[in-house]
Amino acid sequence: MDQGFKRRKNEPTLYVKKQGTSNILIVALYVDDLLYTGNNENMITKFKKDMMKKYEMNDMRLLHHFLGIEIDQNDDGVFICQKKYAENILVKFGMHGCKPMTTPLVVNEKLVKDDGDKRANPTLYRSLVGNLLYLTATRPDIMFATSLLSRFMNNPSQLHLGAVKRLLRYIKGTTNFGLKFSKGASTTLYGFCDSDWAGCHDDMKSTSGYCFTLGSAMFSWVSKKQQSVAQSSAEAEYVSASLATSHVIWLRRILEDIDEKQKEATVMFCDNKSAIDIAKNQVHHSRTRHIAIEHHFIREAIEDGEVELKFCKSEDQVADIFTKPLPQDKFCYFREMLGVQEQHIKGGIC
């Protein structure tokens, strides 16, 4: 790598070179592919020339494709999608001509490991879910459904396979969907965290969900089953907020590395006032003494001014889309809040 670059300890694949007080060059490396960007044309040109002298490499110019992700850059922002990849999945599994669905999952349908139905082909099921997991790189709207269905890969049933096929039918109707990052958006980081208390009927564990944005589309999200059983909805929300705090601290370090240091505490919106009270209360009592110590570091993050929990109404809690199946109107509303939208790109890039 060119002299002057510093490898960031918070993200080993990220390299940053600075000149003076304002010029910066950022390089992201993945195996033998790399992306570079900056605000100084001379730094970018010199970097390309130096790299081409040392290595056999091609300059692909303005980014259009990267690791199966299609990118369209124009005057009003950047749109990323995986249309071609999604279409390839549909063709691969014989679902290209299926009838589209408006939501990924059936509302109120509770999938369990032992549902009494016939066993499905585990190899086929794992291949399906594995392909769908990579599609979540640009499709946060299918994150919960894919995460949920991945829980049954060891011994899937025909019911589970049917749920995967429904998800493919949803993808069929939304292949042109992706994330739109608007130009001129704020660089203030904020996010949402939520949970579905005892949502898993197999072990009664809750599901955590969170997402973060810089004022445009969401760029980081998670849907994950909690490791322990929560004894109340407040505890489930508190654990979810703790998991989100761990992630947001890492995001703040990355932003600082690329000269976008967050001067104020990062606001995380939570729709449970009791969980917010627990996070702000330093006294351990009967409601919190059984919660694993690892989750209490959120209190330190609040004290240090890195995180601030704020209340939001449930109808505005976008992270709800990562914790449970939602009815169509609510799902589409939260999908829009995520920044997922349909866009037909000129020239067939996507």
mmCIF file of C-alpha atoms in Angstrom, residues 14-225:
data_model
loop_
_atom_site.group_PDB
_atom_site.id
_atom_site.type_symbol
_atom_site.label_atom_id
_atom_site.label_comp_id
_atom_site.label_asym_id
_atom_site.label_seq_id
_atom_site.Cartn_x
_atom_site.Cartn_y
_atom_site.Cartn_z
ATOM 1 C CA LEU A 14 -9.868 0.219 6.004
ATOM 2 C CA TYR A 15 -6.896 2.424 5.091
ATOM 3 C CA VAL A 16 -6.865 6.213 5.328
ATOM 4 C CA LYS A 17 -4.347 8.768 4.066
ATOM 5 C CA LYS A 18 -4.542 12.428 5.058
ATOM 6 C CA GLN A 19 -2.823 15.531 3.706
ATOM 7 C CA GLY A 20 -3.069 18.767 5.600
ATOM 8 C CA THR A 21 -6.217 19.419 7.555
ATOM 9 C CA SER A 22 -8.856 18.695 4.920
ATOM 10 C CA ASN A 23 -7.601 16.351 2.188
ATOM 11 C CA ILE A 24 -8.332 12.668 2.660
ATOM 12 C CA LEU A 25 -8.111 9.427 0.668
ATOM 13 C CA ILE A 26 -10.029 6.341 1.857
ATOM 14 C CA VAL A 27 -9.358 2.804 0.639
ATOM 15 C CA ALA A 28 -11.469 -0.243 1.508
ATOM 16 C CA LEU A 29 -9.856 -3.604 0.728
ATOM 17 C CA TYR A 30 -11.577 -6.967 0.253
ATOM 18 C CA VAL A 31 -9.219 -9.830 -0.750
ATOM 19 C CA ASP A 32 -8.002 -8.632 -4.185
ATOM 20 C CA ASP A 33 -10.689 -5.990 -4.771
ATOM 21 C CA LEU A 34 -10.522 -2.468 -3.452
ATOM 22 C CA LEU A 35 -12.595 0.683 -3.424
ATOM 23 C CA TYR A 36 -11.120 4.126 -3.078
ATOM 24 C CA THR A 37 -12.600 7.577 -2.675
ATOM 25 C CA GLY A 38 -11.506 10.992 -1.515
ATOM 26 C CA ASN A 39 -11.946 14.727 -1.838
ATOM 27 C CA ASN A 40 -8.691 15.501 -3.672
ATOM 28 C CA GLU A 41 -8.344 14.517 -7.339
ATOM 29 C CA ASN A 42 -4.539 14.673 -7.252
ATOM 30 C CA MET A 43 -4.349 12.226 -4.338
ATOM 31 C CA ILE A 44 -6.664 9.814 -6.145
ATOM 32 C CA THR A 45 -4.666 10.022 -9.404
ATOM 33 C CA LYS A 46 -1.341 9.491 -7.648
ATOM 34 C CA PHE A 47 -2.722 6.519 -5.717
ATOM 35 C CA LYS A 48 -3.897 4.839 -8.933
ATOM 36 C CA LYS A 49 -0.548 5.363 -10.646
ATOM 37 C CA ASP A 50 1.448 4.066 -7.664
ATOM 38 C CA MET A 51 -0.723 0.964 -7.331
ATOM 39 C CA MET A 52 -0.492 0.167 -11.036
ATOM 40 C CA LYS A 53 3.293 0.366 -10.875
ATOM 41 C CA LYS A 54 3.484 -2.146 -8.019
ATOM 42 C CA TYR A 55 0.644 -4.534 -8.885
ATOM 43 C CA GLU A 56 -1.182 -5.951 -11.859
ATOM 44 C CA MET A 57 -4.501 -4.210 -11.595
ATOM 45 C CA ASN A 58 -7.234 -2.642 -13.699
ATOM 46 C CA ASP A 59 -8.821 0.727 -13.083
ATOM 47 C CA MET A 60 -12.578 0.116 -13.375
ATOM 48 C CA ARG A 61 -13.186 3.890 -13.039
ATOM 49 C CA LEU A 62 -16.500 5.012 -11.526
ATOM 50 C CA LEU A 63 -17.925 2.233 -9.382
ATOM 51 C CA HIS A 64 -20.808 0.314 -10.956
ATOM 52 C CA HIS A 65 -20.395 -3.244 -9.584
ATOM 53 C CA PHE A 66 -18.741 -4.610 -6.470
ATOM 54 C CA LEU A 67 -19.078 -8.138 -5.081
ATOM 55 C CA GLY A 68 -22.463 -8.677 -6.696
ATOM 56 C CA ILE A 69 -23.766 -5.257 -5.648
ATOM 57 C CA GLU A 70 -24.811 -2.830 -8.381
ATOM 58 C CA ILE A 71 -24.239 0.883 -7.843
ATOM 59 C CA ASP A 72 -25.703 3.869 -9.659
ATOM 60 C CA GLN A 73 -24.156 7.267 -8.899
ATOM 61 C CA ASN A 74 -25.827 10.451 -10.092
ATOM 62 C CA ASP A 75 -26.307 14.073 -9.111
ATOM 63 C CA ASP A 76 -28.890 13.394 -6.415
ATOM 64 C CA GLY A 77 -27.107 10.530 -4.654
ATOM 65 C CA VAL A 78 -26.163 6.862 -4.822
ATOM 66 C CA PHE A 79 -28.481 3.902 -5.339
ATOM 67 C CA ILE A 80 -27.329 0.352 -4.572
ATOM 68 C CA CYS A 81 -29.158 -2.864 -5.329
ATOM 69 C CA GLN A 82 -28.703 -6.546 -6.184
ATOM 70 C CA LYS A 83 -31.264 -6.919 -8.953
ATOM 71 C CA LYS A 84 -29.194 -9.293 -11.079
ATOM 72 C CA TYR A 85 -28.274 -11.411 -8.072
ATOM 73 C CA ALA A 86 -31.929 -11.602 -6.970
ATOM 74 C CA GLU A 87 -33.024 -12.635 -10.455
ATOM 75 C CA ASN A 88 -30.305 -15.303 -10.547
ATOM 76 C CA ILE A 89 -31.632 -16.748 -7.272
ATOM 77 C CA LEU A 90 -35.140 -16.950 -8.697
ATOM 78 C CA VAL A 91 -33.884 -18.713 -11.832
ATOM 79 C CA LYS A 92 -31.591 -21.042 -9.883
ATOM 80 C CA PHE A 93 -34.445 -22.339 -7.733
ATOM 81 C CA GLY A 94 -37.122 -22.381 -10.407
ATOM 82 C CA MET A 95 -39.098 -19.429 -9.029
ATOM 83 C CA HIS A 96 -38.581 -16.902 -11.832
ATOM 84 C CA GLY A 97 -42.153 -17.246 -13.052
ATOM 85 C CA CYS A 98 -43.811 -17.240 -9.623
ATOM 86 C CA LYS A 99 -46.599 -14.906 -8.531
ATOM 87 C CA PRO A 100 -45.267 -11.955 -6.459
ATOM 88 C CA MET A 101 -46.248 -11.372 -2.812
ATOM 89 C CA THR A 102 -46.475 -8.022 -1.024
ATOM 90 C CA THR A 103 -44.808 -9.109 2.244
ATOM 91 C CA PRO A 104 -42.032 -11.618 3.064
ATOM 92 C CA LEU A 105 -43.889 -13.545 5.809
ATOM 93 C CA VAL A 106 -47.410 -14.393 6.919
ATOM 94 C CA VAL A 107 -48.495 -12.232 9.868
ATOM 95 C CA ASN A 108 -49.077 -14.174 13.120
ATOM 96 C CA GLU A 109 -47.671 -17.422 11.664
ATOM 97 C CA LYS A 110 -45.347 -18.922 14.270
ATOM 98 C CA LEU A 111 -42.680 -21.171 12.773
ATOM 99 C CA VAL A 112 -41.228 -23.817 15.115
ATOM 100 C CA LYS A 113 -38.571 -26.507 14.710
ATOM 101 C CA ASP A 114 -40.864 -29.500 15.218
ATOM 102 C CA ASP A 115 -44.073 -28.632 13.392
ATOM 103 C CA GLY A 116 -45.069 -32.234 12.558
ATOM 104 C CA ASP A 117 -44.825 -31.649 8.806
ATOM 105 C CA LYS A 118 -42.789 -33.764 6.383
ATOM 106 C CA ARG A 119 -39.066 -33.123 6.248
ATOM 107 C CA ALA A 120 -37.725 -31.031 3.388
ATOM 108 C CA ASN A 121 -34.475 -31.539 1.485
ATOM 109 C CA PRO A 122 -31.918 -29.978 3.876
ATOM 110 C CA THR A 123 -29.342 -29.373 1.119
ATOM 111 C CA LEU A 124 -31.857 -27.438 -0.976
ATOM 112 C CA TYR A 125 -33.085 -25.490 2.038
ATOM 113 C CA ARG A 126 -29.582 -24.500 3.156
ATOM 114 C CA SER A 127 -28.676 -23.403 -0.344
ATOM 115 C CA LEU A 128 -31.814 -21.263 -0.540
ATOM 116 C CA VAL A 129 -31.239 -19.559 2.802
ATOM 117 C CA GLY A 130 -27.516 -19.127 2.132
ATOM 118 C CA ASN A 131 -28.240 -17.320 -1.123
ATOM 119 C CA LEU A 132 -30.842 -15.133 0.559
ATOM 120 C CA LEU A 133 -28.491 -14.154 3.375
ATOM 121 C CA TYR A 134 -26.168 -12.427 0.907
ATOM 122 C CA LEU A 135 -29.118 -10.551 -0.576
ATOM 123 C CA THR A 136 -29.622 -8.840 2.800
ATOM 124 C CA ALA A 137 -26.505 -6.756 2.016
ATOM 125 C CA THR A 138 -28.766 -4.238 0.263
ATOM 126 C CA ARG A 139 -32.205 -5.438 1.367
ATOM 127 C CA PRO A 140 -32.856 -4.770 5.072
ATOM 128 C CA ASP A 141 -36.552 -5.412 4.399
ATOM 129 C CA ILE A 142 -35.850 -9.167 4.144
ATOM 130 C CA MET A 143 -33.393 -9.284 7.061
ATOM 131 C CA PHE A 144 -35.817 -10.596 9.676
ATOM 132 C CA ALA A 145 -37.416 -13.184 7.383
ATOM 133 C CA THR A 146 -34.036 -14.543 6.281
ATOM 134 C CA SER A 147 -32.675 -14.584 9.832
ATOM 135 C CA LEU A 148 -35.782 -16.376 11.082
ATOM 136 C CA LEU A 149 -35.670 -19.032 8.356
ATOM 137 C CA SER A 150 -31.960 -19.647 8.967
ATOM 138 C CA ARG A 151 -32.871 -21.058 12.407
ATOM 139 C CA PHE A 152 -34.293 -24.197 10.784
ATOM 140 C CA MET A 153 -31.397 -25.191 8.526
ATOM 141 C CA ASN A 154 -30.488 -28.279 10.570
ATOM 142 C CA ASN A 155 -33.806 -30.059 10.055
ATOM 143 C CA PRO A 156 -36.186 -28.090 7.806
ATOM 144 C CA SER A 157 -39.768 -29.139 7.174
ATOM 145 C CA GLN A 158 -42.002 -28.592 4.165
ATOM 146 C CA LEU A 159 -43.631 -25.743 6.104
ATOM 147 C CA HIS A 160 -40.260 -24.036 6.457
ATOM 148 C CA LEU A 161 -39.548 -24.584 2.768
ATOM 149 C CA GLY A 162 -42.928 -23.073 1.942
ATOM 150 C CA ALA A 163 -42.010 -19.967 3.985
ATOM 151 C CA VAL A 164 -38.748 -19.622 2.037
ATOM 152 C CA LYS A 165 -40.652 -19.871 -1.242
ATOM 153 C CA ARG A 166 -43.023 -17.146 -0.061
ATOM 154 C CA LEU A 167 -39.998 -14.965 0.620
ATOM 155 C CA LEU A 168 -38.790 -15.658 -2.924
ATOM 156 C CA ARG A 169 -42.214 -14.592 -4.200
ATOM 157 C CA TYR A 170 -41.818 -11.312 -2.312
ATOM 158 C CA ILE A 171 -38.380 -10.847 -3.887
ATOM 159 C CA LYS A 172 -39.897 -11.565 -7.310
ATOM 160 C CA GLY A 173 -42.055 -8.455 -6.978
ATOM 161 C CA THR A 174 -39.255 -6.270 -5.595
ATOM 162 C CA THR A 175 -36.163 -7.087 -7.673
ATOM 163 C CA ASN A 176 -35.755 -3.399 -8.577
ATOM 164 C CA PHE A 177 -35.660 -2.393 -4.904
ATOM 165 C CA GLY A 178 -32.515 -1.167 -3.195
ATOM 166 C CA LEU A 179 -31.153 1.564 -0.948
ATOM 167 C CA LYS A 180 -31.038 5.216 -1.982
ATOM 168 C CA PHE A 181 -28.461 7.408 -0.242
ATOM 169 C CA SER A 182 -29.332 11.012 -0.972
ATOM 170 C CA LYS A 183 -26.735 13.673 -1.649
ATOM 171 C CA GLY A 184 -26.365 16.369 0.987
ATOM 172 C CA ALA A 185 -27.815 14.295 3.823
ATOM 173 C CA SER A 186 -26.740 14.947 7.394
ATOM 174 C CA THR A 187 -23.636 13.225 8.776
ATOM 175 C CA THR A 188 -25.150 12.842 12.243
ATOM 176 C CA LEU A 189 -25.393 9.200 13.251
ATOM 177 C CA TYR A 190 -28.583 7.969 14.898
ATOM 178 C CA GLY A 191 -30.500 4.716 15.081
ATOM 179 C CA PHE A 192 -33.389 2.612 16.337
ATOM 180 C CA CYS A 193 -33.458 -0.474 18.546
ATOM 181 C CA ASP A 194 -36.333 -2.825 19.323
ATOM 182 C CA SER A 195 -37.170 -6.367 20.404
ATOM 183 C CA ASP A 196 -39.954 -8.926 20.175
ATOM 184 C CA TRP A 197 -40.341 -10.386 23.652
ATOM 185 C CA ALA A 198 -40.357 -14.217 23.693
ATOM 186 C CA GLY A 199 -40.947 -14.277 19.961
ATOM 187 C CA CYS A 200 -39.344 -17.709 19.495
ATOM 188 C CA HIS A 201 -41.791 -20.436 20.544
ATOM 189 C CA ASP A 202 -39.065 -23.101 20.645
ATOM 190 C CA ASP A 203 -37.056 -21.593 23.505
ATOM 191 C CA MET A 204 -39.025 -18.407 24.383
ATOM 192 C CA LYS A 205 -36.048 -16.204 23.562
ATOM 193 C CA SER A 206 -36.559 -12.699 22.219
ATOM 194 C CA THR A 207 -35.404 -11.221 18.930
ATOM 195 C CA SER A 208 -33.327 -8.043 18.848
ATOM 196 C CA GLY A 209 -33.322 -5.632 15.946
ATOM 197 C CA TYR A 210 -31.500 -2.379 15.330
ATOM 198 C CA CYS A 211 -30.488 -0.109 12.453
ATOM 199 C CA PHE A 212 -28.436 3.045 11.951
ATOM 200 C CA THR A 213 -28.429 5.920 9.494
ATOM 201 C CA LEU A 214 -26.654 9.186 8.761
ATOM 202 C CA GLY A 215 -29.886 10.901 7.757
ATOM 203 C CA SER A 216 -30.591 9.089 4.497
ATOM 204 C CA ALA A 217 -31.061 5.335 3.997
ATOM 205 C CA MET A 218 -30.081 2.890 6.725
ATOM 206 C CA PHE A 219 -26.563 1.589 6.174
ATOM 207 C CA SER A 220 -26.226 -0.885 9.068
ATOM 208 C CA TRP A 221 -28.824 -3.270 10.496
ATOM 209 C CA VAL A 222 -29.196 -6.496 12.481
ATOM 210 C CA SER A 223 -31.905 -9.004 13.346
ATOM 211 C CA LYS A 224 -30.707 -11.535 15.902
ATOM 212 C CA LYS A 225 -32.141 -13.870 18.509
#
